[in-house]
Coordinates of C-alpha atoms in Angstrom, one line a residue:
Chain S
M1 CA 3.6 -24.6 5.6
S2 CA 3.7 -27.7 3.8
F3 CA 6.7 -29.9 4.6
L4 CA 8.0 -33.8 4.3
S5 CA 10.8 -34.9 6.0
I6 CA 12.1 -38.0 4.9
K7 CA 14.4 -40.7 6.3
N8 CA 15.3 -44.4 5.6
V9 CA 15.8 -44.0 2.1
K10 CA 18.6 -44.0 0.1
I11 CA 19.8 -41.6 -3.0
R12 CA 21.2 -43.9 -5.1
G13 CA 22.1 -42.8 -8.4
I14 CA 21.4 -39.9 -11.2
A15 CA 21.5 -39.5 -14.6
A16 CA 20.1 -37.8 -17.4
C17 CA 19.5 -37.8 -21.1
V18 CA 18.7 -34.6 -23.6
P19 CA 18.4 -34.5 -27.8
S20 CA 21.5 -34.8 -29.5
R21 CA 20.4 -31.4 -31.7
I22 CA 21.3 -27.9 -30.7
E23 CA 20.0 -24.8 -31.2
E24 CA 21.9 -21.6 -31.5
N25 CA 20.1 -18.7 -30.2
K26 CA 22.5 -16.1 -32.4
D27 CA 21.0 -18.6 -34.8
Y28 CA 16.9 -16.9 -34.6
K29 CA 15.9 -14.9 -36.8
E30 CA 13.0 -12.6 -36.1
L31 CA 15.7 -10.0 -33.4
S32 CA 18.4 -8.3 -34.7
A33 CA 22.0 -9.5 -34.0
E34 CA 22.3 -6.6 -30.7
E35 CA 18.8 -7.6 -29.6
I36 CA 19.9 -11.8 -29.4
E37 CA 23.0 -10.5 -28.0
K38 CA 21.3 -8.6 -25.6
Y39 CA 19.0 -11.2 -25.0
I40 CA 21.2 -13.5 -23.7
Q41 CA 23.1 -11.7 -21.8
T42 CA 19.8 -11.1 -19.1
T43 CA 18.9 -15.0 -19.5
G44 CA 22.5 -16.4 -19.7
V45 CA 21.0 -19.2 -22.7
Q46 CA 23.6 -19.6 -25.1
R47 CA 21.6 -22.9 -26.8
R48 CA 19.3 -25.2 -26.1
H49 CA 18.7 -29.6 -27.0
C50 CA 15.3 -29.1 -28.8
A51 CA 13.9 -32.3 -29.8
I52 CA 11.9 -32.3 -32.7
H53 CA 8.7 -33.4 -32.7
D54 CA 6.7 -35.6 -35.0
G55 CA 7.1 -37.9 -32.1
S56 CA 9.9 -39.9 -32.3
I57 CA 11.8 -38.7 -29.5
C58 CA 9.0 -37.8 -26.1
T59 CA 10.0 -36.9 -23.0
S60 CA 10.2 -41.2 -22.3
D61 CA 12.1 -42.4 -24.8
L62 CA 14.9 -39.6 -22.7
C63 CA 14.3 -40.3 -19.2
Q64 CA 14.1 -44.0 -20.8
K65 CA 17.4 -44.1 -22.4
A66 CA 19.1 -42.4 -18.9
A67 CA 16.9 -44.8 -16.7
E68 CA 18.7 -48.5 -18.5
K69 CA 22.0 -46.9 -18.2
L70 CA 21.8 -46.0 -14.7
I71 CA 20.3 -49.9 -14.0
S72 CA 22.9 -50.8 -15.3
D73 CA 25.5 -48.9 -13.3
L74 CA 24.0 -49.7 -10.6
K75 CA 23.6 -53.1 -11.2
W76 CA 19.9 -53.6 -10.1
D77 CA 17.7 -56.0 -10.3
K78 CA 14.3 -54.8 -12.9
S79 CA 11.9 -57.1 -10.6
E80 CA 12.9 -55.1 -7.4
I81 CA 12.0 -51.7 -8.3
G82 CA 8.5 -51.4 -7.3
L83 CA 7.9 -47.3 -8.1
L84 CA 7.7 -45.5 -11.5
V85 CA 7.2 -42.0 -11.1
F86 CA 7.4 -40.0 -13.9
V87 CA 7.0 -36.4 -13.1
S88 CA 5.9 -34.3 -16.4
H89 CA 3.8 -31.6 -19.0
T90 CA 4.8 -33.1 -22.1
T91 CA 3.7 -37.3 -21.7
D92 CA 3.3 -39.1 -24.0
Y93 CA -0.8 -39.9 -24.7
R94 CA -3.2 -37.2 -22.5
L95 CA -4.0 -41.4 -21.3
P96 CA -3.3 -44.1 -20.1
A97 CA 0.1 -43.1 -17.8
T98 CA 3.2 -42.9 -19.4
A99 CA 4.1 -44.1 -16.6
C100 CA 2.4 -47.5 -17.3
V101 CA 4.4 -47.3 -20.8
L102 CA 7.6 -47.3 -19.1
Q103 CA 7.0 -50.0 -17.2
D104 CA 6.6 -51.7 -19.9
K105 CA 8.9 -50.5 -22.5
M106 CA 11.6 -51.3 -20.1
G107 CA 10.9 -54.4 -18.1
I108 CA 10.0 -52.8 -14.7
T109 CA 8.7 -55.6 -12.7
K110 CA 4.4 -55.8 -13.1
N111 CA 4.4 -55.6 -9.6
C112 CA 5.2 -52.0 -9.7
L113 CA 3.1 -49.0 -8.6
A114 CA 3.8 -46.2 -11.4
F115 CA 1.9 -43.6 -12.3
D116 CA 2.1 -39.8 -13.3
V117 CA 2.0 -36.3 -11.9
T118 CA 2.1 -33.8 -13.9
L119 CA 3.9 -30.9 -13.1
G120 CA 6.7 -29.0 -14.7
C121 CA 9.5 -26.9 -13.4
S122 CA 9.3 -27.4 -9.6
G123 CA 8.3 -30.8 -10.7
Y124 CA 12.5 -32.7 -8.9
L125 CA 10.6 -31.2 -5.7
L126 CA 7.5 -33.0 -5.6
G127 CA 8.8 -35.7 -7.7
M128 CA 11.1 -36.5 -4.6
G129 CA 9.2 -35.5 -2.1
I130 CA 6.2 -38.4 -3.4
A131 CA 9.0 -41.2 -4.0
G132 CA 10.4 -41.0 -0.7
S133 CA 7.8 -40.5 1.7
L134 CA 5.6 -44.0 -0.8
L135 CA 9.5 -45.3 -0.4
Q136 CA 9.6 -44.3 4.3
N137 CA 6.7 -47.2 4.5
G138 CA 9.3 -49.7 4.4
T139 CA 7.7 -52.6 2.1
I140 CA 8.4 -50.8 -1.0
K141 CA 12.1 -51.6 -1.7
K142 CA 13.5 -49.3 -4.3
A143 CA 12.2 -46.4 -7.0
L144 CA 12.8 -44.7 -9.7
V145 CA 12.0 -40.7 -9.7
M146 CA 11.3 -39.5 -14.0
V147 CA 11.7 -35.7 -14.7
G148 CA 12.1 -34.8 -18.3
N149 CA 9.6 -32.5 -20.2
T150 CA 9.8 -31.6 -24.3
Q151 CA 8.2 -28.7 -23.6
S152 CA 9.6 -26.5 -26.0
E153 CA 7.3 -28.7 -28.6
Y154 CA 4.6 -26.2 -26.9
A155 CA 6.8 -23.2 -28.2
S156 CA 5.5 -20.8 -30.9
Y157 CA 8.4 -19.7 -32.7
H158 CA 7.2 -16.2 -33.2
D159 CA 7.5 -16.2 -29.6
R160 CA 10.9 -15.0 -29.0
S161 CA 9.8 -15.0 -24.3
M162 CA 9.4 -18.6 -24.7
Y163 CA 11.1 -20.2 -28.2
L164 CA 14.4 -19.4 -27.2
L165 CA 13.9 -20.4 -23.9
L166 CA 12.7 -23.7 -23.8
G167 CA 15.1 -27.3 -23.7
D168 CA 14.2 -30.4 -23.3
A169 CA 15.8 -33.0 -20.8
G170 CA 15.0 -35.9 -19.3
T171 CA 16.3 -37.0 -15.4
V172 CA 15.5 -40.5 -13.6
T173 CA 16.1 -40.4 -9.3
A174 CA 16.6 -43.9 -8.4
L175 CA 15.9 -44.2 -4.5
E176 CA 15.9 -46.4 -2.5
Y177 CA 14.6 -48.5 1.2
N178 CA 17.9 -48.3 3.7
E179 CA 16.7 -48.1 7.7
Q180 CA 20.7 -48.3 8.2
D181 CA 22.3 -46.2 6.0
Y182 CA 19.9 -43.0 4.1
D183 CA 20.6 -39.5 2.9
E184 CA 17.8 -36.9 4.3
M185 CA 15.9 -35.3 2.5
D186 CA 13.6 -32.3 3.2
F187 CA 10.7 -30.7 1.4
N188 CA 8.6 -27.2 1.9
Y189 CA 5.3 -26.8 -0.4
L190 CA 3.5 -23.9 -1.5
T191 CA 1.1 -23.7 -4.1
D192 CA -1.4 -21.0 -5.5
G193 CA -3.3 -21.8 -7.9
S194 CA -4.4 -18.2 -9.1
G195 CA -1.4 -17.4 -11.3
R196 CA -2.4 -20.9 -13.0
A197 CA -3.4 -18.0 -16.1
S198 CA 0.3 -16.9 -16.5
V199 CA 2.0 -19.5 -17.5
I200 CA -0.7 -22.1 -19.7
V201 CA -1.5 -24.3 -22.8
P202 CA -4.7 -22.3 -22.9
D203 CA -6.3 -25.6 -25.4
G204 CA -6.6 -29.0 -25.6
G205 CA -7.1 -30.5 -22.0
S206 CA -10.8 -30.6 -21.0
R207 CA -11.9 -27.7 -19.8
N208 CA -11.2 -25.3 -23.6
P209 CA -11.2 -29.0 -26.3
V210 CA -9.1 -28.3 -29.8
N211 CA -11.4 -26.9 -31.6
E212 CA -11.1 -25.2 -35.1
K213 CA -10.4 -21.2 -32.9
S214 CA -6.8 -22.9 -31.0
F215 CA -5.1 -23.1 -34.5
I216 CA -5.2 -19.9 -35.6
Q217 CA -2.3 -18.1 -34.7
E218 CA -2.9 -14.9 -32.4
D219 CA -1.0 -11.1 -32.4
Y220 CA -0.3 -10.9 -28.5
G221 CA 2.0 -6.9 -29.6
D222 CA 5.7 -6.2 -29.3
G223 CA 5.9 -8.7 -32.0
I224 CA 4.2 -11.8 -30.4
K225 CA 1.8 -14.2 -32.2
R226 CA 1.1 -17.8 -31.0
N227 CA -1.8 -20.4 -31.1
R228 CA -4.1 -21.5 -28.0
L229 CA -2.3 -24.8 -28.8
Q230 CA 1.0 -22.8 -27.7
E231 CA 2.7 -22.2 -24.2
K232 CA 2.0 -18.5 -22.6
M233 CA 4.9 -16.9 -20.2
D234 CA 4.3 -14.2 -18.6
G235 CA 7.1 -13.9 -17.5
T236 CA 6.2 -10.4 -15.5
E237 CA 3.8 -12.5 -13.1
V238 CA 6.0 -15.1 -13.2
F239 CA 8.7 -12.8 -11.9
S240 CA 6.5 -10.8 -9.0
F241 CA 5.7 -14.4 -7.6
A242 CA 9.4 -15.7 -7.7
I243 CA 11.1 -13.2 -6.1
H244 CA 8.5 -12.4 -3.0
H245 CA 7.8 -16.4 -2.6
V246 CA 10.6 -18.6 -3.0
P247 CA 13.6 -17.4 -0.6
Q248 CA 10.4 -17.1 1.8
N249 CA 9.7 -20.3 1.1
F250 CA 13.2 -21.6 1.3
K251 CA 13.7 -19.8 4.6
E252 CA 11.5 -22.0 5.8
L253 CA 12.7 -24.9 5.0
M254 CA 16.3 -24.0 6.9
D255 CA 14.9 -22.6 9.7
Q256 CA 12.8 -26.2 9.6
I257 CA 15.4 -28.0 9.4
H258 CA 18.0 -26.2 12.0
L259 CA 20.4 -26.2 9.1
N260 CA 22.8 -22.9 8.3
K261 CA 23.8 -21.5 4.8
E262 CA 27.1 -22.0 5.7
D263 CA 27.1 -26.7 5.8
V264 CA 25.6 -26.3 2.8
D265 CA 28.1 -27.3 0.5
Y266 CA 25.6 -25.9 -3.3
L267 CA 22.4 -24.2 -3.8
L268 CA 21.0 -25.4 -6.7
I269 CA 18.1 -23.3 -8.4
H270 CA 15.8 -23.5 -11.0
Q271 CA 17.7 -22.2 -14.1
A272 CA 14.6 -20.3 -14.7
N273 CA 16.3 -17.7 -16.3
K274 CA 19.6 -16.2 -15.4
F275 CA 18.5 -12.7 -14.3
L276 CA 15.9 -14.2 -11.7
C277 CA 18.8 -16.7 -10.7
E278 CA 21.0 -14.0 -9.9
K279 CA 18.2 -12.1 -7.8
L280 CA 17.0 -15.2 -6.3
R281 CA 20.6 -16.2 -5.6
K282 CA 21.5 -12.9 -4.0
K283 CA 18.6 -12.2 -2.0
I284 CA 18.4 -15.8 -0.2
G285 CA 22.2 -15.2 0.0
F286 CA 24.6 -17.6 -1.3
P287 CA 28.0 -17.2 -2.9
P288 CA 27.9 -17.8 -6.4
E289 CA 30.5 -20.5 -6.5
K290 CA 28.1 -22.3 -4.3
C291 CA 25.7 -21.6 -7.0
P292 CA 26.4 -23.6 -10.7
Y293 CA 24.8 -22.8 -13.6
N294 CA 23.6 -24.2 -16.9
I295 CA 21.1 -22.5 -19.1
Q296 CA 23.7 -21.3 -21.1
E297 CA 23.7 -24.9 -23.1
F298 CA 20.2 -26.3 -21.9
G299 CA 18.1 -23.4 -21.4
N300 CA 14.9 -23.4 -18.8
T301 CA 14.8 -27.5 -19.2
S302 CA 11.4 -27.4 -16.5
G303 CA 11.8 -30.3 -14.5
A304 CA 14.7 -31.5 -15.3
T305 CA 17.3 -28.7 -14.5
I306 CA 18.3 -29.0 -10.9
P307 CA 18.7 -33.1 -11.8
L308 CA 20.8 -31.9 -14.9
L309 CA 22.7 -29.7 -13.5
M310 CA 23.7 -32.3 -10.6
V311 CA 24.6 -34.4 -13.7
T312 CA 26.8 -31.5 -15.5
N313 CA 28.3 -30.2 -12.4
L314 CA 28.3 -32.2 -9.7
K315 CA 29.6 -35.6 -11.0
K316 CA 33.2 -36.1 -9.9
E317 CA 31.6 -34.4 -6.1
L318 CA 28.3 -36.8 -6.0
E319 CA 30.1 -39.3 -7.0
S320 CA 33.7 -38.8 -4.0
K321 CA 31.7 -37.3 -1.6
P322 CA 29.3 -36.6 0.8
L323 CA 27.2 -33.5 0.5
T324 CA 24.3 -31.2 1.5
I325 CA 22.7 -29.7 -1.5
C326 CA 19.9 -27.1 -0.8
M327 CA 17.3 -26.5 -3.4
T328 CA 15.0 -24.3 -4.9
T329 CA 12.5 -24.7 -7.9
I330 CA 9.2 -22.3 -9.5
G331 CA 7.1 -22.2 -12.3
V332 CA 3.6 -23.1 -13.7
G333 CA 0.4 -23.7 -11.3
F334 CA 1.8 -21.7 -9.5
S335 CA 4.3 -24.1 -7.8
L336 CA 7.1 -23.8 -5.5
G337 CA 9.5 -25.8 -3.3
S338 CA 12.0 -25.7 -1.8
G339 CA 14.6 -28.6 -0.7
C340 CA 17.3 -30.1 1.3
I341 CA 18.8 -32.7 0.2
K342 CA 21.9 -35.2 1.4
T343 CA 23.4 -37.2 -1.0
N344 CA 27.3 -39.7 -0.1
K345 CA 29.3 -41.1 -3.2
I346 CA 26.0 -41.1 -5.3
V347 CA 26.1 -43.2 -8.5
C348 CA 26.0 -40.7 -11.7
P349 CA 27.0 -41.8 -14.9
D350 CA 27.8 -39.0 -17.8
L351 CA 25.4 -36.8 -19.3
M352 CA 23.7 -39.0 -22.1
Y353 CA 22.8 -38.0 -25.7
L354 CA 19.3 -39.2 -28.3
Chain U
M1 CA 8.0 5.4 2.8
T2 CA 7.7 9.3 1.7
L3 CA 6.5 9.5 -1.7
Q4 CA 9.9 11.3 -2.8
N5 CA 11.9 8.6 -0.8
F6 CA 10.1 5.8 -3.7
I7 CA 11.0 8.1 -6.6
T8 CA 15.1 7.2 -5.9
L9 CA 14.5 4.1 -5.7
F10 CA 12.2 4.0 -8.6
A11 CA 15.5 5.9 -11.0
E12 CA 16.6 3.6 -9.4
Q13 CA 16.2 1.2 -11.7
F14 CA 17.3 3.5 -14.5
D15 CA 20.2 3.5 -15.9
D16 CA 20.4 6.2 -18.5
T17 CA 17.7 8.6 -17.8
E18 CA 18.0 12.5 -16.1
M19 CA 17.1 12.2 -12.9
D20 CA 15.2 15.8 -13.1
L21 CA 12.7 13.1 -15.7
F22 CA 11.0 11.1 -12.7
T23 CA 8.7 13.5 -10.8
P24 CA 5.1 12.1 -8.4
Q25 CA 3.9 12.8 -12.7
T26 CA 5.6 10.9 -14.4
N27 CA 4.0 9.0 -17.1
F28 CA 6.7 6.2 -16.6
K29 CA 5.5 3.7 -19.2
Q30 CA 6.2 6.5 -21.6
L31 CA 10.1 6.8 -20.9
D32 CA 12.4 5.3 -23.5
E33 CA 14.8 3.6 -21.5
W34 CA 11.7 2.0 -19.5
S35 CA 11.2 -1.8 -20.4
S36 CA 10.2 -4.7 -19.1
L37 CA 13.1 -5.4 -17.7
V38 CA 13.3 -2.7 -16.2
A39 CA 10.0 -3.8 -14.6
L40 CA 11.5 -7.2 -13.4
S41 CA 13.3 -4.8 -11.3
V42 CA 10.9 -2.4 -9.5
I43 CA 9.3 -5.1 -8.8
S44 CA 12.3 -6.3 -6.8
M45 CA 12.7 -3.1 -5.4
V46 CA 9.5 -2.8 -3.6
D47 CA 9.9 -6.3 -2.6
E48 CA 13.4 -5.3 -1.2
E49 CA 12.3 -2.0 0.2
F50 CA 8.5 -3.0 1.3
D51 CA 9.0 -6.4 2.1
K52 CA 5.0 -6.7 -0.7
Q53 CA 4.6 -8.4 -3.9
L54 CA 4.2 -6.0 -6.7
T55 CA 2.5 -7.4 -9.1
G56 CA 2.4 -7.2 -13.4
A57 CA -1.4 -6.9 -13.1
E58 CA -1.0 -4.1 -10.9
L59 CA 2.4 -2.6 -12.1
R60 CA 0.3 -2.8 -16.0
N61 CA -2.4 -0.8 -14.0
A62 CA -0.1 2.3 -12.8
N63 CA 0.8 5.1 -14.9
T64 CA 2.0 7.4 -12.8
I65 CA 5.0 7.0 -10.9
E66 CA 2.2 8.6 -8.1
E67 CA -0.1 6.0 -8.6
L68 CA 2.3 3.6 -8.1
Y69 CA 3.7 4.6 -4.8
R70 CA -0.5 5.0 -4.4
I71 CA -0.6 0.8 -4.7
I72 CA 2.2 0.1 -3.0
E73 CA 1.5 1.8 0.1
S74 CA -2.8 0.5 0.1
K75 CA -1.2 -3.2 0.5

């Protein structure tokens, strides 16, 4: 078991930004209207906000816009931000770290620890756990956890399992060291790298450097074609892993922190696809009214789904009253996390567009 | 769980296929209604009834319902 229990850290605010450009799944050319309708019914995804992947909008740009607004609403001084964690699989460069780029572009003090974490769907809970743990030390006072992805970049148009599912988003969560008035955060993690081939972009890293073959479109049957620089997802393996391990991992966390489901205001399930989310909701045992969705508007935005869901669906409550929010995430790796955080009247600007 | 019980549960994952088409020797991937979505429902049913993780690879390796049952029982 891999638990983290974080104290003396306060969640001050959350913000999110998505590309203003929208892709409607009903406009997809490679399926019939009837097939698209069935796809939408099963996955829940009607439309997605997607950047054009020519370098004009990167994940860091979405995170930066969200962060600038949040910092200004919080009236934070950028000279006080001592930690910047950027969690993404879509970094600006292979090197340097995007967190360093952001430190400079945003004018955050040089006296700052900034680094990237390469994780996908589980990224929010990992990022919060890492930043919370570092802040607990008490010597760094303010931190930004930026979690986002523009991974629609990796989807082949001829691979409906990916193309109609992936959306882009950038988010930021502001954390502060505070011994008197803190919000408890608890996490439980699980990693199973034996599933690494189930969600993968095979070429372009050091293991399989880009070569001429990387660009060749291969036919995987069933109308699915993609090249080796695009993302492959074996949906059956992901589902199998998720349905078995997510509820178990979540229950371990609840037992560890002695929390009853009745005392939880919301369970935020990583917006992977509606079919999986509903199976997980029922197995974990939460009523529909405690498990909001925004997958219909944004698709699967990887690590950003949970904070994005907080901004789009829970803004008013986050701003006005104390909440106990549980979360479950599962994805590429496989990397899995469950979390429970308490919030008390945090700053939550309206969703932003770029 | 007996093979017969398993076959009943397996059949419940389908909406439109006649019950008598499900036998130990049924080559389930040849059924008209078999789809990736039914596959997910089978995985979910196995998780619920056996508390075991049936992987996509295991499902691909089984041809008949009985073969699938043996794979699950041996886990």
